[in-house]
């Protein structure tokens, strides 16, 4: 493979190894005569022949460092062979001129096809493309025709990160993460991305500028997305709505994070059956984080609608609408008691055998979410375990007697059932 600045092109040549060996076994080039011209060397060639790889066969040398000084001196004064190595058919098998790239690397794969073997060349260029070319014989196998099958872009719009453990490939652009609205795509201010009228996609320079909306310098969606200003939501995207239930005196978290790293988030609150909205002020009970809004010690007056807005470059868009319903503790216990009473007729015996701590299991749950000193589930479980152990120690003496009596009745019942089944069983054949 050869690239030249003389004719502004590149060429690929194919050589025969037989021709290469014949040339290296031929005469050395030597300057001699009155004009000091290159002529074939006719004198004595030292042993081992210069250019031969050192081995046990030729003189028993393990390295070129062991070669005699005569061989080293001859190699320095005769660095070239006299006869040239010509390519097969005395011409290149592929020439590329008047193109904006040059060949840099080549890999050849010999492929077995239905009608013979073909050499498929993968040629790398200095602009990051790979040419896939196949050599096809014409009338005879000595005349080859190159056919460009494909031009693949391998390095464009990709970032390669190398380390001792491997190589990772990352795209230079991920336009789809900026959202599905014109405003969000414009606010991203990513030179790789632009709004094409339906989605945020890869930007390619084109003469039709009206079809692409992009503003890297100012990031002003009001100018480039003016057709969306008449919507209820200026961003043009449907606002996500959620309904969250919280328990009085507990905590809840309203998750909301903008896609843009430069957007400022603020929250608004609207009471039920009221159109007035007020901005939420951060205090010890309401904490604003990068991921959303944390409400501690919920109260009944916290019930309502919460709006999460993102503001950037004077453009505001609503990201989330959350309806929060706060249930007071007394109402929750009443609902749970009704549920227990509804199942009492079906599980009367099981209810009588339950301990008081098992009947009010929901109180343990309420304590878990409300207790300020229990930070982990392990601490809560340890406290419940200690309480149960204390109740076992304080259990009256007749509790064990009642338990044994109950076990005795159960065994008698099982015995009756077993004898009843034995009488109903069909007689065995003699």
C-alpha positions as a Python dict, from the first residue, in 0.01 Angstrom:
ca = {
    (1, 'X'): (0, 0, 0),
    (2, 'X'): (142, 336, -104),
    (3, 'X'): (32, 696, -53),
    (4, 'X'): (196, 983, -238),
    (5, 'X'): (172, 1360, -240),
    (6, 'X'): (286, 1379, -602),
    (7, 'X'): (-33, 1257, -769),
    (8, 'X'): (-258, 1310, -462),
    (9, 'X'): (-372, 954, -429),
    (10, 'X'): (-311, 610, -287),
    (11, 'X'): (-252, 266, -435),
    (12, 'X'): (-259, -97, -325),
    (13, 'X'): (-16, -344, -478),
    (14, 'X'): (10, -721, -444),
    (15, 'X'): (346, -901, -447),
    (16, 'X'): (452, -1262, -478),
    (17, 'X'): (665, -1403, -197),
    (18, 'X'): (856, -1606, -457),
    (19, 'X'): (961, -1285, -630),
    (20, 'X'): (1062, -1133, -296),
    (21, 'X'): (1281, -1432, -205),
    (22, 'X'): (1440, -1434, -552),
    (23, 'X'): (1540, -1069, -519),
    (24, 'X'): (1691, -1112, -171),
    (25, 'X'): (1891, -1412, -291),
    (26, 'X'): (2020, -1212, -589),
    (27, 'X'): (2306, -965, -616),
    (28, 'X'): (2356, -672, -380),
    (29, 'X'): (2356, -315, -507),
    (30, 'X'): (2704, -166, -525),
    (31, 'X'): (2836, 176, -634),
    (32, 'X'): (3128, 138, -872),
    (33, 'X'): (3280, 286, -1186),
    (34, 'X'): (3389, 637, -1281),
    (35, 'X'): (3033, 776, -1237),
    (36, 'X'): (2980, 592, -909),
    (37, 'X'): (2667, 422, -1045),
    (38, 'X'): (2466, 139, -896),
    (39, 'X'): (2582, -194, -1032),
    (40, 'X'): (2543, -555, -915),
    (41, 'X'): (2810, -661, -671),
    (42, 'X'): (3034, -928, -824),
    (43, 'X'): (3275, -986, -539),
    (44, 'X'): (3284, -1233, -252),
    (45, 'X'): (2988, -1237, -12),
    (46, 'X'): (3079, -1320, 351),
    (47, 'X'): (2923, -1605, 543),
    (48, 'X'): (2661, -1614, 678),
    (49, 'X'): (2495, -1419, 400),
    (50, 'X'): (2391, -1070, 517),
    (51, 'X'): (2015, -1052, 557),
    (52, 'X'): (1985, -1411, 675),
    (53, 'X'): (1824, -1457, 1014),
    (54, 'X'): (2075, -1599, 1267),
    (55, 'X'): (2009, -1962, 1353),
    (56, 'X'): (2184, -2288, 1435),
    (57, 'X'): (2169, -2383, 1066),
    (58, 'X'): (2379, -2091, 941),
    (59, 'X'): (2695, -2083, 1151),
    (60, 'X'): (2531, -2158, 1483),
    (61, 'X'): (2466, -1793, 1571),
    (62, 'X'): (2197, -1716, 1830),
    (63, 'X'): (2186, -1340, 1769),
    (64, 'X'): (2308, -1074, 1528),
    (65, 'X'): (2543, -961, 1806),
    (66, 'X'): (2743, -1281, 1749),
    (67, 'X'): (2796, -1220, 1375),
    (68, 'X'): (3154, -1163, 1255),
    (69, 'X'): (3272, -808, 1194),
    (70, 'X'): (3312, -887, 824),
    (71, 'X'): (2939, -955, 791),
    (72, 'X'): (2846, -635, 979),
    (73, 'X'): (3079, -424, 765),
    (74, 'X'): (2945, -572, 440),
    (75, 'X'): (2583, -511, 546),
    (76, 'X'): (2656, -145, 624),
    (77, 'X'): (2818, -86, 285),
    (78, 'X'): (2555, -283, 89),
    (79, 'X'): (2214, -197, 243),
    (80, 'X'): (2007, -259, -73),
    (81, 'X'): (1950, -531, -331),
    (82, 'X'): (2017, -460, -696),
    (83, 'X'): (1703, -611, -852),
    (84, 'X'): (1364, -450, -770),
    (85, 'X'): (1052, -639, -664),
    (86, 'X'): (769, -571, -907),
    (87, 'X'): (403, -616, -813),
    (88, 'X'): (197, -887, -974),
    (89, 'X'): (106, -792, -1331),
    (90, 'X'): (348, -498, -1290),
    (91, 'X'): (72, -263, -1177),
    (92, 'X'): (-138, -183, -867),
    (93, 'X'): (-460, -370, -811),
    (94, 'X'): (-629, -54, -679),
    (95, 'X'): (-568, 318, -727),
    (96, 'X'): (-757, 606, -563),
    (97, 'X'): (-697, 961, -686),
    (98, 'X'): (-877, 1293, -651),
    (99, 'X'): (-1018, 1200, -311),
    (100, 'X'): (-996, 1381, 23),
    (101, 'X'): (-827, 1093, 203),
    (102, 'X'): (-522, 868, 190),
    (103, 'X'): (-475, 503, 276),
    (104, 'X'): (-310, 432, 611),
    (105, 'X'): (-365, 64, 703),
    (106, 'X'): (-480, -253, 529),
    (107, 'X'): (-602, -596, 633),
    (108, 'X'): (-679, -873, 382),
    (109, 'X'): (-913, -1166, 437),
    (110, 'X'): (-919, -1455, 190),
    (111, 'X'): (-1280, -1575, 159),
    (112, 'X'): (-1398, -1904, 11),
    (113, 'X'): (-1694, -1844, -219),
    (114, 'X'): (-1903, -2070, -439),
    (115, 'X'): (-1690, -2002, -747),
    (116, 'X'): (-1348, -1972, -586),
    (117, 'X'): (-1141, -1770, -343),
    (118, 'X'): (-1149, -1393, -323),
    (119, 'X'): (-935, -1142, -135),
    (120, 'X'): (-1143, -890, 59),
    (121, 'X'): (-944, -583, 162),
    (122, 'X'): (-1031, -360, 457),
    (123, 'X'): (-843, -35, 400),
    (124, 'X'): (-821, 233, 666),
    (125, 'X'): (-802, 602, 576),
    (126, 'X'): (-676, 913, 753),
    (127, 'X'): (-1031, 1051, 793),
    (128, 'X'): (-1160, 763, 1003),
    (129, 'X'): (-1331, 555, 734),
    (130, 'X'): (-1275, 196, 626),
    (131, 'X'): (-1308, 85, 264),
    (132, 'X'): (-1425, -269, 198),
    (133, 'X'): (-1292, -378, -142),
    (134, 'X'): (-1290, -716, -316),
    (135, 'X'): (-1050, -817, -594),
    (136, 'X'): (-1234, -993, -877),
    (137, 'X'): (-1048, -1154, -1171),
    (138, 'X'): (-1161, -1050, -1517),
    (139, 'X'): (-1100, -1281, -1813),
    (140, 'X'): (-794, -1439, -1651),
    (141, 'X'): (-671, -1460, -1294),
    (142, 'X'): (-384, -1229, -1390),
    (143, 'X'): (-620, -936, -1453),
    (144, 'X'): (-795, -817, -1138),
    (145, 'X'): (-1079, -573, -1091),
    (146, 'X'): (-1135, -397, -762),
    (147, 'X'): (-1496, -345, -650),
    (148, 'X'): (-1574, -108, -364),
    (149, 'X'): (-1837, -287, -158),
    (150, 'X'): (-1883, -47, 131),
    (151, 'X'): (-1738, 263, 295),
    (152, 'X'): (-1782, 235, 670),
    (153, 'X'): (-1746, 516, 922),
    (154, 'X'): (-1599, 365, 1237),
    (155, 'X'): (-1456, 653, 1439),
    (156, 'X'): (-1693, 935, 1355),
    (157, 'X'): (-1919, 1049, 1641),
    (158, 'X'): (-1767, 794, 1877),
    (159, 'X'): (-1536, 844, 2174),
    (160, 'X'): (-1294, 564, 2257),
    (161, 'X'): (-1150, 542, 2609),
    (162, 'X'): (-863, 302, 2657),
    (163, 'X'): (-717, 164, 2978),
    (164, 'X'): (-516, -133, 3097),
    (165, 'X'): (-834, -339, 3134),
    (166, 'X'): (-992, -268, 2795),
    (167, 'X'): (-1141, -16, 2553),
    (168, 'X'): (-1480, 149, 2599),
    (169, 'X'): (-1682, 310, 2320),
    (170, 'X'): (-1908, 606, 2398),
    (171, 'X'): (-2121, 809, 2157),
    (172, 'X'): (-2047, 1179, 2132),
    (173, 'X'): (-2416, 1260, 2144),
    (174, 'X'): (-2727, 1118, 2313),
    (175, 'X'): (-2993, 1357, 2195),
    (176, 'X'): (-3284, 1143, 2312),
    (177, 'X'): (-3200, 1202, 2682),
    (178, 'X'): (-3291, 1570, 2654),
    (179, 'X'): (-3661, 1494, 2629),
    (180, 'X'): (-3934, 1484, 2369),
    (181, 'X'): (-4009, 1857, 2343),
    (182, 'X'): (-3862, 2136, 2132),
    (183, 'X'): (-3795, 2354, 2436),
    (184, 'X'): (-3599, 2086, 2619),
    (185, 'X'): (-3388, 2014, 2312),
    (186, 'X'): (-3314, 2383, 2264),
    (187, 'X'): (-3233, 2439, 2632),
    (188, 'X'): (-2981, 2155, 2624),
    (189, 'X'): (-2751, 2372, 2406),
    (190, 'X'): (-2576, 2063, 2272),
    (191, 'X'): (-2404, 2134, 1938),
    (192, 'X'): (-2457, 1773, 1833),
    (193, 'X'): (-2837, 1790, 1872),
    (194, 'X'): (-3123, 1990, 1721),
    (195, 'X'): (-3503, 1978, 1706),
    (196, 'X'): (-3617, 1835, 1372),
    (197, 'X'): (-3987, 1901, 1422),
    (198, 'X'): (-4073, 1574, 1594),
    (199, 'X'): (-3778, 1476, 1814),
    (200, 'X'): (-3438, 1585, 1943),
    (201, 'X'): (-3196, 1416, 1703),
    (202, 'X'): (-2845, 1438, 1561),
    (203, 'X'): (-2768, 1768, 1391),
    (204, 'X'): (-2625, 1766, 1038),
    (205, 'X'): (-2550, 2093, 855),
    (206, 'X'): (-2798, 2143, 574),
    (207, 'X'): (-2925, 2420, 353),
    (208, 'X'): (-3280, 2378, 489),
    (209, 'X'): (-3229, 2567, 813),
    (210, 'X'): (-3599, 2597, 883),
    (211, 'X'): (-3627, 2227, 946),
    (212, 'X'): (-3370, 2234, 1228),
    (213, 'X'): (-3410, 2434, 1550),
    (214, 'X'): (-3095, 2493, 1748),
    (215, 'X'): (-2960, 2781, 1958),
    (216, 'X'): (-2626, 2704, 2122),
    (217, 'X'): (-2527, 3064, 2191),
    (218, 'X'): (-2841, 3177, 2376),
    (219, 'X'): (-3048, 2865, 2435),
    (220, 'X'): (-3371, 3058, 2383),
    (221, 'X'): (-3665, 2824, 2317),
    (222, 'X'): (-3915, 3111, 2303),
    (223, 'X'): (-3763, 3222, 1973),
    (224, 'X'): (-3706, 2887, 1807),
    (225, 'X'): (-4011, 2709, 1951),
    (226, 'X'): (-4256, 2996, 1913),
    (227, 'X'): (-4527, 2770, 1772),
    (228, 'X'): (-4555, 2601, 2113),
    (229, 'X'): (-4629, 2916, 2314),
    (230, 'X'): (-5005, 2875, 2275),
    (231, 'X'): (-5011, 2547, 2463),
    (232, 'X'): (-5108, 2524, 2828),
    (233, 'X'): (-4764, 2389, 2895),
    (234, 'X'): (-4514, 2600, 2695),
    (235, 'X'): (-4267, 2316, 2671),
    (236, 'X'): (-4513, 2123, 2457),
    (237, 'X'): (-4474, 1810, 2666),
    (238, 'X'): (-4748, 1641, 2867),
    (239, 'X'): (-4704, 1701, 3239),
    (240, 'X'): (-4656, 1386, 3445),
    (241, 'X'): (-4921, 1343, 3715),
    (242, 'X'): (-4899, 1133, 4031),
    (243, 'X'): (-5114, 1060, 4336),
    (244, 'X'): (-4931, 992, 4662),
    (245, 'X'): (-5079, 893, 4999),
    (246, 'X'): (-4905, 983, 5321),
    (247, 'X'): (-4975, 916, 5689),
    (248, 'X'): (-5003, 1196, 5940),
    (249, 'X'): (-4683, 1266, 6139),
    (250, 'X'): (-4480, 1058, 5893),
    (251, 'X'): (-4254, 1170, 5606),
    (252, 'X'): (-4283, 1153, 5229),
    (253, 'X'): (-4065, 1245, 4933),
    (254, 'X'): (-4178, 1407, 4607),
    (255, 'X'): (-3922, 1315, 4343),
    (256, 'X'): (-3857, 1564, 4063),
    (257, 'X'): (-3532, 1642, 3879),
    (258, 'X'): (-3491, 1835, 3551),
    (259, 'X'): (-3302, 1696, 3254),
    (260, 'X'): (-3097, 2014, 3215),
    (261, 'X'): (-2805, 2065, 3451),
    (262, 'X'): (-2853, 2443, 3448),
    (263, 'X'): (-3225, 2460, 3528),
    (264, 'X'): (-3350, 2607, 3857),
    (265, 'X'): (-3630, 2408, 4022),
    (266, 'X'): (-3898, 2561, 4240),
    (267, 'X'): (-4220, 2419, 4387),
    (268, 'X'): (-4575, 2554, 4409),
    (269, 'X'): (-4862, 2437, 4629),
    (270, 'X'): (-5234, 2451, 4556),
    (271, 'X'): (-5503, 2347, 4803),
    (272, 'X'): (-5791, 2126, 4702),
    (273, 'X'): (-6080, 2312, 4535),
    (274, 'X'): (-5870, 2629, 4514),
    (275, 'X'): (-5711, 2787, 4207),
    (276, 'X'): (-5459, 2993, 4402),
    (277, 'X'): (-5098, 2873, 4391),
    (278, 'X'): (-4827, 2976, 4631),
    (279, 'X'): (-4454, 2909, 4626),
    (280, 'X'): (-4332, 2661, 4883),
    (281, 'X'): (-4091, 2811, 5133),
    (282, 'X'): (-3816, 2585, 5258),
    (283, 'X'): (-3798, 2531, 5635),
    (284, 'X'): (-3713, 2256, 5884),
    (285, 'X'): (-4020, 2059, 5784),
    (286, 'X'): (-3994, 2103, 5406),
    (287, 'X'): (-3648, 2036, 5264),
    (288, 'X'): (-3562, 2085, 4899),
    (289, 'X'): (-3294, 1856, 4747),
    (290, 'X'): (-3151, 1801, 4400),
    (291, 'X'): (-3379, 1500, 4356),
    (292, 'X'): (-3702, 1654, 4485),
    (293, 'X'): (-3892, 1781, 4791),
    (294, 'X'): (-3886, 1611, 5132),
    (295, 'X'): (-4187, 1667, 5361),
    (296, 'X'): (-4135, 1576, 5727),
    (297, 'X'): (-4402, 1535, 5997),
    (298, 'X'): (-4694, 1546, 5757),
    (299, 'X'): (-5003, 1737, 5864),
    (300, 'X'): (-5358, 1741, 5733),
    (301, 'X'): (-5307, 2088, 5586),
    (302, 'X'): (-5030, 1948, 5363),
    (303, 'X'): (-5293, 1774, 5148),
    (304, 'X'): (-5316, 1933, 4806),
    (305, 'X'): (-5148, 1960, 4467),
    (306, 'X'): (-4774, 2016, 4431),
    (307, 'X'): (-4624, 2153, 4109),
    (308, 'X'): (-4257, 2108, 4017),
    (309, 'X'): (-4133, 2378, 3777),
    (310, 'X'): (-3799, 2423, 3600),
    (311, 'X'): (-3679, 2769, 3497),
    (312, 'X'): (-3393, 2835, 3257),
    (313, 'X'): (-3316, 3146, 3051),
    (314, 'X'): (-3653, 3294, 3145),
    (315, 'X'): (-3840, 2990, 3015),
    (316, 'X'): (-4053, 2793, 3261),
    (317, 'X'): (-4193, 2446, 3217),
    (318, 'X'): (-4390, 2223, 3451),
    (319, 'X'): (-4221, 1889, 3507),
    (320, 'X'): (-4449, 1720, 3759),
    (321, 'X'): (-4792, 1750, 3920),
    (322, 'X'): (-4836, 1555, 4243),
    (323, 'X'): (-5160, 1519, 4438),
    (324, 'X'): (-5084, 1443, 4804),
    (325, 'X'): (-5346, 1289, 5033),
    (326, 'X'): (-5258, 1291, 5404),
    (327, 'X'): (-5441, 1030, 5613),
    (328, 'X'): (-5467, 1096, 5988),
    (329, 'X'): (-5369, 821, 6229),
    (330, 'X'): (-5715, 781, 6386),
    (331, 'X'): (-5877, 733, 6047),
    (332, 'X'): (-5614, 476, 5950),
    (333, 'X'): (-5674, 275, 6269),
    (334, 'X'): (-6050, 292, 6209),
    (335, 'X'): (-6008, 154, 5858),
    (336, 'X'): (-5787, -126, 5980),
    (337, 'X'): (-6033, -213, 6260),
    (338, 'X'): (-6315, -233, 6006),
    (339, 'X'): (-6108, -468, 5796),
    (340, 'X'): (-6038, -686, 6098),
    (341, 'X'): (-6409, -687, 6201),
    (342, 'X'): (-6513, -791, 5851),
    (343, 'X'): (-6293, -1100, 5869),
    (344, 'X'): (-6379, -1181, 6233),
    (345, 'X'): (-6661, -1423, 6145),
    (346, 'X'): (-6427, -1629, 5927),
    (347, 'X'): (-6125, -1631, 6156),
    (348, 'X'): (-6279, -1618, 6505),
    (349, 'X'): (-6074, -1906, 6648),
    (350, 'X'): (-5753, -1772, 6495),
    (351, 'X'): (-5825, -1424, 6634),
    (352, 'X'): (-5875, -1559, 6985),
    (353, 'X'): (-5539, -1735, 6969),
    (354, 'X'): (-5355, -1417, 6861),
    (355, 'X'): (-5163, -1210, 7111),
    (356, 'X'): (-5246, -839, 7156),
    (357, 'X'): (-4930, -744, 6973),
    (358, 'X'): (-5038, -948, 6667),
    (359, 'X'): (-5385, -790, 6658),
    (360, 'X'): (-5247, -438, 6627),
    (361, 'X'): (-4967, -513, 6382),
    (362, 'X'): (-5025, -184, 6208),
    (363, 'X'): (-4910, 4, 6517),
    (364, 'X'): (-4568, -146, 6468),
    (365, 'X'): (-4575, -20, 6112),
    (366, 'X'): (-4681, 327, 6225),
    (367, 'X'): (-4403, 330, 6480),
    (368, 'X'): (-4152, 235, 6211),
    (369, 'X'): (-4235, 530, 5987),
    (370, 'X'): (-4294, 786, 6265),
    (371, 'X'): (-4041, 705, 6536),
    (372, 'X'): (-3761, 968, 6512),
    (373, 'X'): (-3502, 751, 6685),
    (374, 'X'): (-3535, 441, 6467),
    (375, 'X'): (-3316, 505, 6165),
    (376, 'X'): (-3288, 153, 6034),
    (377, 'X'): (-3502, -155, 6000),
    (378, 'X'): (-3257, -348, 6219),
    (379, 'X'): (-3315, -115, 6513),
    (380, 'X'): (-3690, -151, 6477),
    (381, 'X'): (-3674, -531, 6460),
    (382, 'X'): (-3448, -541, 6765),
    (383, 'X'): (-3696, -332, 6964),
    (384, 'X'): (-3987, -556, 6864),
    (385, 'X'): (-3784, -865, 6961),
    (386, 'X'): (-3707, -721, 7306),
    (387, 'X'): (-4073, -633, 7359),
    (388, 'X'): (-4188, -984, 7270),
    (389, 'X'): (-3930, -1137, 7502),
    (390, 'X'): (-4051, -913, 7785),
    (391, 'X'): (-4411, -1020, 7724),
    (392, 'X'): (-4311, -1388, 7744),
    (393, 'X'): (-4149, -1329, 8082),
    (394, 'X'): (-4463, -1156, 8214),
    (395, 'X'): (-4699, -1426, 8082),
    (396, 'X'): (-4915, -1580, 8367),
    (397, 'X'): (-4845, -1932, 8490),
    (398, 'X'): (-5178, -2070, 8368),
    (399, 'X'): (-5089, -1970, 8012),
    (400, 'X'): (-4873, -2278, 7978),
    (401, 'X'): (-5155, -2496, 8116),
    (402, 'X'): (-5402, -2350, 7867),
    (403, 'X'): (-5156, -2410, 7588),
    (404, 'X'): (-5105, -2774, 7685),
    (405, 'X'): (-5480, -2821, 7713),
    (406, 'X'): (-5528, -2677, 7366),
    (407, 'X'): (-5261, -2910, 7225),
    (408, 'X'): (-5430, -3207, 7397),
    (409, 'X'): (-5766, -3119, 7241),
    (410, 'X'): (-5605, -3086, 6900),
    (411, 'X'): (-5443, -3430, 6933),
    (412, 'X'): (-5775, -3588, 7039),
    (413, 'X'): (-5944, -3428, 6742),
    (414, 'X'): (-5678, -3564, 6508),
    (415, 'X'): (-5720, -3910, 6666),
    (416, 'X'): (-6096, -3905, 6611),
    (417, 'X'): (-6052, -3801, 6252),
    (418, 'X'): (-5801, -4078, 6195),
    (419, 'X'): (-6031, -4347, 6348),
    (420, 'X'): (-6329, -4218, 6151),
    (421, 'X'): (-6137, -4254, 5830),
    (422, 'X'): (-6036, -4607, 5923),
    (423, 'X'): (-6403, -4715, 5958),
    (424, 'X'): (-6495, -4554, 5626),
    (425, 'X'): (-6211, -4727, 5443),
    (426, 'X'): (-6311, -5011, 5210),
    (427, 'X'): (-6224, -5368, 5331),
    (428, 'X'): (-5915, -5525, 5188),
    (429, 'X'): (-5947, -5826, 4961),
    (430, 'X'): (-5847, -6156, 5123),
}
